[in-house]
Short mmCIF file of C-alpha atoms (C1' of nucleotides) in Angstrom, two decimals:
data_model
loop_
_atom_site.label_atom_id
_atom_site.label_comp_id
_atom_site.label_asym_id
_atom_site.label_seq_id
_atom_site.Cartn_x
_atom_site.Cartn_y
_atom_site.Cartn_z
CA MET A 14 -16.44 -85.31 60.38
CA PRO A 15 -17.02 -84.13 56.87
CA GLU A 16 -20.32 -82.24 56.85
CA LEU A 17 -21.86 -80.14 54.11
CA PRO A 18 -19.14 -77.45 53.96
CA GLU A 19 -16.36 -80.03 53.98
CA VAL A 20 -17.97 -82.15 51.25
CA GLN A 21 -18.65 -79.00 49.22
CA THR A 22 -14.95 -78.11 49.54
CA VAL A 23 -13.88 -81.54 48.32
CA VAL A 24 -16.23 -81.28 45.32
CA ALA A 25 -14.87 -77.81 44.48
CA GLU A 26 -11.33 -79.13 44.57
CA LEU A 27 -12.26 -82.11 42.40
CA GLN A 28 -13.62 -79.62 39.88
CA GLU A 29 -10.38 -77.62 40.05
CA ALA A 30 -8.22 -80.71 39.53
CA ARG A 31 -9.01 -80.93 35.79
CA LEU A 32 -10.25 -84.49 36.04
CA LEU A 33 -13.27 -84.02 33.79
CA GLY A 34 -12.96 -86.01 30.60
CA ARG A 35 -10.40 -88.36 32.12
CA ARG A 36 -11.08 -92.06 31.56
CA ILE A 37 -10.77 -94.67 34.32
CA THR A 38 -8.32 -97.32 33.10
CA ASP A 39 -8.07 -99.42 36.24
CA VAL A 40 -9.86 -99.93 39.57
CA LYS A 41 -8.14 -101.46 42.58
CA ILE A 42 -10.15 -102.43 45.65
CA ARG A 43 -8.06 -103.22 48.71
CA TRP A 44 -10.88 -103.36 51.31
CA GLN A 45 -14.07 -104.81 49.90
CA LYS A 46 -16.52 -103.41 52.43
CA ILE A 47 -15.81 -99.87 51.26
CA VAL A 48 -17.79 -100.76 48.11
CA ALA A 49 -21.42 -100.66 49.18
CA THR A 50 -22.94 -101.50 45.81
CA PRO A 51 -22.80 -103.35 43.48
CA GLN A 52 -20.71 -106.47 44.23
CA VAL A 53 -17.00 -105.65 43.98
CA ASP A 54 -16.45 -107.61 40.74
CA LYS A 55 -19.28 -105.80 39.02
CA PHE A 56 -18.22 -102.48 40.54
CA ARG A 57 -14.74 -102.88 39.10
CA ARG A 58 -16.01 -104.07 35.71
CA ASP A 59 -18.64 -101.35 35.37
CA LEU A 60 -16.35 -98.51 36.48
CA THR A 61 -13.38 -99.41 34.30
CA GLY A 62 -13.47 -97.51 31.02
CA GLN A 63 -15.86 -94.85 32.28
CA THR A 64 -15.19 -91.15 31.68
CA LEU A 65 -15.72 -88.48 34.36
CA ALA A 66 -18.47 -86.06 33.35
CA ASP A 67 -19.39 -83.97 36.42
CA PHE A 68 -18.86 -83.47 40.15
CA THR A 69 -21.70 -82.40 42.43
CA ARG A 70 -22.89 -82.79 46.02
CA ARG A 71 -26.11 -83.84 47.75
CA GLY A 72 -26.13 -83.79 51.55
CA LYS A 73 -22.83 -85.33 52.57
CA PHE A 74 -22.52 -87.37 49.36
CA ILE A 75 -19.94 -86.58 46.70
CA MET A 76 -21.61 -87.38 43.38
CA ILE A 77 -19.50 -88.15 40.32
CA LYS A 78 -21.43 -88.34 37.08
CA LEU A 79 -20.01 -90.63 34.44
CA GLN A 80 -20.38 -90.23 30.70
CA SER A 81 -22.42 -93.44 30.44
CA GLY A 82 -25.04 -91.89 32.71
CA LYS A 83 -24.04 -93.97 35.72
CA TRP A 84 -23.09 -92.26 38.98
CA LEU A 85 -20.31 -92.92 41.48
CA LEU A 86 -21.37 -91.71 44.93
CA ILE A 87 -18.86 -91.34 47.76
CA HIS A 88 -19.72 -90.89 51.43
CA LEU A 89 -16.69 -90.05 53.59
CA ARG A 90 -18.47 -90.82 56.91
CA MET A 91 -16.05 -89.88 59.69
CA THR A 92 -12.49 -90.19 58.39
CA GLY A 93 -12.64 -90.60 54.62
CA GLN A 94 -10.32 -88.49 52.46
CA LEU A 95 -9.57 -88.30 48.75
CA LEU A 96 -6.09 -88.08 47.32
CA ILE A 97 -5.05 -87.31 43.75
CA LEU A 98 -1.59 -88.73 43.25
CA PRO A 99 0.68 -89.91 40.41
CA ALA A 100 0.11 -93.58 39.64
CA ASN A 101 3.67 -94.46 40.58
CA ARG A 102 3.29 -93.16 44.16
CA PRO A 103 3.45 -96.18 46.50
CA VAL A 104 0.12 -97.23 48.00
CA THR A 105 -0.13 -96.50 51.72
CA LYS A 106 -1.88 -98.39 54.49
CA HIS A 107 -5.28 -96.71 54.48
CA GLU A 108 -5.83 -96.35 50.73
CA HIS A 109 -8.72 -98.76 50.13
CA VAL A 110 -9.94 -97.97 46.61
CA ILE A 111 -7.73 -96.61 43.82
CA LEU A 112 -9.00 -95.36 40.46
CA ARG A 113 -6.34 -94.96 37.80
CA PHE A 114 -6.88 -92.48 34.96
CA ASP A 115 -5.57 -92.28 31.40
CA ASP A 116 -3.24 -89.40 32.37
CA ARG A 117 -1.27 -91.54 34.88
CA ARG A 118 -2.93 -89.91 37.84
CA THR A 119 -4.96 -91.79 40.47
CA LEU A 120 -7.86 -90.89 42.74
CA ARG A 121 -7.45 -92.73 46.03
CA TYR A 122 -10.03 -93.29 48.75
CA HIS A 123 -8.19 -93.08 52.09
CA ASP A 124 -9.96 -93.96 55.36
CA PRO A 125 -8.30 -95.16 58.60
CA ARG A 126 -11.61 -96.25 60.12
CA LYS A 127 -13.08 -97.74 56.94
CA PHE A 128 -16.56 -96.37 57.64
CA GLY A 129 -16.92 -94.57 54.30
CA ARG A 130 -18.76 -96.10 51.35
CA LEU A 131 -18.71 -96.01 47.54
CA TYR A 132 -21.83 -96.63 45.47
CA LEU A 133 -21.98 -97.15 41.70
CA VAL A 134 -25.57 -96.77 40.52
CA ASP A 135 -27.69 -96.04 37.45
CA GLU A 136 -29.83 -93.57 39.36
CA PRO A 137 -28.53 -91.59 42.36
CA GLU A 138 -32.07 -91.54 43.69
CA GLN A 139 -31.52 -95.15 44.70
CA ILE A 140 -29.20 -93.84 47.43
CA ILE A 141 -30.20 -90.24 48.16
CA SER A 142 -33.97 -90.30 47.77
CA ASN A 143 -34.61 -90.20 51.51
CA LEU A 144 -32.50 -87.11 52.17
CA GLY A 145 -34.19 -83.97 53.48
CA TRP A 146 -33.73 -80.37 52.35
CA GLU A 147 -30.54 -78.93 51.00
CA PRO A 148 -30.19 -76.14 53.56
CA LEU A 149 -28.62 -73.71 51.08
CA ASP A 150 -31.25 -74.42 48.44
CA ARG A 151 -34.12 -72.05 47.63
CA ALA A 152 -36.57 -74.77 48.63
CA PHE A 153 -35.41 -74.51 52.24
CA THR A 154 -37.73 -71.64 53.10
CA LEU A 155 -38.56 -70.34 56.54
CA LYS A 156 -42.20 -71.18 55.92
CA ALA A 157 -41.51 -74.82 55.03
CA PHE A 158 -39.01 -75.21 57.87
CA SER A 159 -41.47 -73.77 60.35
CA ALA A 160 -44.32 -75.99 59.22
CA LYS A 161 -42.23 -79.14 59.41
CA LEU A 162 -40.60 -78.35 62.76
CA SER A 163 -43.99 -78.10 64.42
CA ARG A 164 -44.76 -81.69 63.45
CA PHE A 165 -41.98 -83.12 65.61
CA LYS A 166 -41.79 -83.36 69.36
CA ARG A 167 -38.18 -84.56 69.23
CA GLN A 168 -35.24 -82.72 70.73
CA ILE A 169 -34.04 -80.11 68.25
CA LYS A 170 -30.42 -81.30 68.07
CA PRO A 171 -31.05 -84.94 67.08
CA LEU A 172 -33.68 -83.69 64.62
CA LEU A 173 -31.17 -81.39 62.90
CA LEU A 174 -28.71 -84.29 62.73
CA ASP A 175 -31.37 -86.45 61.03
CA GLN A 176 -30.40 -86.47 57.34
CA THR A 177 -33.95 -87.32 56.29
CA PHE A 178 -35.12 -84.08 57.92
CA ILE A 179 -32.36 -81.79 56.65
CA ALA A 180 -29.29 -82.98 54.76
CA GLY A 181 -25.69 -82.03 55.41
CA LEU A 182 -25.57 -80.94 59.04
CA GLY A 183 -23.35 -82.85 61.47
CA ASN A 184 -22.30 -82.43 65.08
CA ILE A 185 -20.07 -79.40 64.54
CA TYR A 186 -22.42 -77.19 62.52
CA VAL A 187 -25.49 -78.15 64.57
CA ASP A 188 -23.80 -77.03 67.79
CA GLU A 189 -22.65 -73.83 66.10
CA ALA A 190 -26.07 -73.09 64.59
CA LEU A 191 -27.89 -73.64 67.89
CA PHE A 192 -25.46 -71.28 69.60
CA GLU A 193 -25.91 -68.70 66.85
CA ALA A 194 -29.69 -68.97 67.31
CA TYR A 195 -29.59 -68.85 71.15
CA LEU A 196 -31.31 -72.25 71.40
CA HIS A 197 -30.71 -75.00 73.95
CA PRO A 198 -29.98 -78.34 72.20
CA LEU A 199 -32.62 -80.17 74.25
CA ARG A 200 -35.53 -77.92 73.28
CA SER A 201 -38.27 -79.91 71.62
CA ALA A 202 -38.81 -78.97 67.98
CA ASN A 203 -42.47 -78.10 68.37
CA SER A 204 -41.79 -75.77 71.31
CA LEU A 205 -39.89 -73.24 69.17
CA LYS A 206 -41.62 -69.90 68.70
CA PRO A 207 -41.68 -68.11 65.32
CA PRO A 208 -38.78 -65.74 66.14
CA GLU A 209 -36.71 -68.69 67.36
CA ILE A 210 -37.43 -70.66 64.20
CA ALA A 211 -36.45 -67.69 62.08
CA ALA A 212 -33.22 -67.31 64.03
CA LEU A 213 -32.43 -71.00 63.59
CA HIS A 214 -33.17 -70.92 59.86
CA ARG A 215 -30.81 -67.95 59.46
CA ALA A 216 -28.17 -69.51 61.73
CA ILE A 217 -28.08 -72.81 59.85
CA ARG A 218 -27.46 -71.04 56.56
CA ARG A 219 -24.96 -68.64 58.06
CA VAL A 220 -22.74 -71.26 59.73
CA LEU A 221 -22.77 -73.45 56.61
CA ARG A 222 -21.87 -70.57 54.29
CA LYS A 223 -19.07 -69.49 56.57
CA GLY A 224 -17.82 -73.09 56.72
CA ILE A 225 -17.69 -73.22 52.93
CA GLN A 226 -15.93 -69.84 52.73
CA ASN A 227 -13.34 -71.19 55.17
CA ARG A 228 -12.94 -74.42 53.15
CA GLY A 229 -14.21 -76.60 56.01
CA THR A 230 -13.29 -77.35 59.61
CA SER A 231 -10.01 -79.21 60.19
CA LEU A 232 -9.65 -80.08 63.86
CA GLY A 233 -6.67 -81.74 65.51
CA ASN A 234 -3.55 -82.56 63.55
CA GLY A 235 -5.49 -83.55 60.45
CA LYS A 236 -4.59 -87.24 60.48
CA ALA A 237 -8.00 -88.57 61.48
CA ASN A 238 -9.73 -85.24 60.97
CA PHE A 239 -11.10 -83.49 57.95
CA ALA A 240 -8.87 -82.52 55.08
CA SER A 241 -9.91 -81.96 51.51
CA ILE A 242 -8.04 -83.24 48.46
CA ASN A 243 -4.41 -84.15 49.18
CA ARG A 244 -4.73 -83.28 52.86
CA ARG A 245 -5.45 -79.60 52.35
CA ARG A 246 -6.73 -78.17 55.62
CA GLY A 247 -9.64 -75.80 56.12
CA ARG A 248 -9.59 -72.90 58.55
CA ASN A 249 -13.16 -72.87 59.89
CA GLN A 250 -11.92 -74.28 63.23
CA GLU A 251 -10.75 -70.71 63.90
CA SER A 252 -14.35 -69.50 63.64
CA LEU A 253 -16.00 -72.04 65.96
CA LYS A 254 -17.76 -70.44 68.91
CA VAL A 255 -18.72 -73.45 71.06
CA PHE A 256 -17.71 -76.73 69.42
CA GLN A 257 -14.97 -78.41 71.52
CA ARG A 258 -14.61 -75.21 73.52
CA GLN A 259 -15.99 -76.63 76.77
CA GLY A 260 -14.36 -74.99 79.80
CA GLN A 261 -13.58 -71.84 77.81
CA ALA A 262 -15.44 -68.55 77.90
CA CYS A 263 -18.44 -67.96 75.69
CA PRO A 264 -17.32 -65.40 73.07
CA ARG A 265 -20.57 -63.49 73.60
CA CYS A 266 -21.11 -63.41 77.36
CA GLY A 267 -18.06 -64.98 79.00
CA THR A 268 -19.95 -67.82 80.67
CA VAL A 269 -18.06 -71.12 80.69
CA ILE A 270 -19.05 -73.33 77.72
CA ARG A 271 -20.44 -76.70 78.81
CA ARG A 272 -20.35 -80.13 77.22
CA ILE A 273 -23.18 -82.63 77.66
CA ALA A 274 -24.36 -85.74 75.81
CA VAL A 275 -27.43 -85.45 73.61
CA GLY A 276 -28.57 -88.50 71.69
CA GLN A 277 -25.17 -90.15 72.24
CA ARG A 278 -23.38 -87.16 70.73
CA SER A 279 -21.13 -84.73 72.53
CA THR A 280 -22.87 -81.38 72.60
CA HIS A 281 -21.36 -77.98 73.34
CA PHE A 282 -23.33 -74.92 74.37
CA CYS A 283 -23.37 -71.78 76.45
CA PRO A 284 -25.70 -72.29 79.46
CA HIS A 285 -26.34 -68.56 79.62
CA CYS A 286 -27.01 -67.76 75.94
CA GLN A 287 -28.85 -71.03 75.28
CA ARG A 288 -31.30 -71.50 78.11
CA GLN A 289 -33.50 -74.55 78.36
CA ASN A 290 -36.72 -72.86 79.52
CA ARG A 291 -38.92 -71.24 76.84
"C1'" DG B 20 -5.09 -101.21 79.62
"C1'" DT B 21 -9.02 -97.09 79.29
"C1'" DC B 22 -11.73 -93.62 77.03
"C1'" DT B 23 -13.14 -90.83 73.16
"C1'" DA B 24 -14.13 -89.72 68.39
"C1'" DT B 25 -16.84 -84.87 63.74
"C1'" DG B 26 -21.43 -90.52 60.68
"C1'" DT B 27 -25.00 -93.71 59.64
"C1'" DT B 28 -27.85 -97.77 60.19
"C1'" DT B 29 -30.38 -101.16 62.68
"C1'" DG B 30 -33.00 -103.14 66.22
"C1'" DC B 31 -35.21 -102.88 70.73
"C1'" DG B 32 -38.39 -101.25 74.15
"C1'" DG B 33 -41.49 -97.73 75.96
"C1'" DT C 30 -46.03 -94.31 64.64
"C1'" DC C 31 -42.89 -91.73 67.23
"C1'" DC C 32 -38.92 -91.47 70.00
"C1'" DG C 33 -34.67 -92.37 72.71
"C1'" DC C 34 -31.15 -95.51 73.42
"C1'" DA C 35 -27.45 -98.83 72.47
"C1'" DA C 36 -24.71 -101.25 69.45
"C1'" DA C 37 -22.23 -102.06 65.27
"C1'" DC C 38 -18.81 -100.70 61.83
"C1'" DA C 39 -12.87 -100.38 62.79
"C1'" DT C 40 -9.03 -97.61 64.16
"C1'" DA C 41 -6.12 -93.95 66.10
"C1'" DG C 42 -4.79 -90.99 69.56
"C1'" DA C 43 -4.78 -89.13 74.16
#
DNA sequence: GTCTATGTTTGCGG
DNA sequence: TCCGCAAACATAGA
């Protein structure tokens, strides 16, 4: 669930939490598979004593720079959340990794489905080198996007979900961007005409920026859905035009929004605004 | 009991 | 090589 705007919101809140300069005094790992690399013993040893130096984001990865030069990368996958709590707060069921700091606070990785992963590495490139563009970066130009799109025959939706093509988009923002750009999710990438490509480029950036402004999309009751630090909810769900709105009227034309499966993912679109042909 | 889920990776077959 | 598909991860909620 956490996509670029949600991860960006978490990173912003980490920055606001005055954790920089704090030293990690203890590392508890309650579910070993959450630690992707290195081996849990080494992970615990290497992380203990480290001081937090910076928080950034790349794609859907939270990147925590440590004073030693090492990096702690966190991927929340579908249901990961971070909590900052006093050390004496009892540990709850889904808290799988707990970092304790020298100010008696803790950073806790919480994840009911246990799909998320933590990586402790010397070079972040080891993990993120295969990621595609940052869509809000200057390097993501219309010209470059256009040139690369034409090289793929794939359906546009699975291509936009491919993190090695463009990093940070997930099911929600892809559906919203395709709606914004009037494009059917099954169109093949190399069939898009220049005006359509320009519309898609603009739409991707627009829906992501709005998602960030709204501090992310928090669907449902928040339990297994996105929330930023300490369960803070976003409000971008109020701005969604098609995602999970099947059966309701398209906000632009009133046609009933449909849901289909594309590449094993539920896909929401307006059959009138987003026509398949041409 | 059934079905679904917003992410990513891997392996298979065409 | 490209591409679509299915499964795996593991659990909660409807």
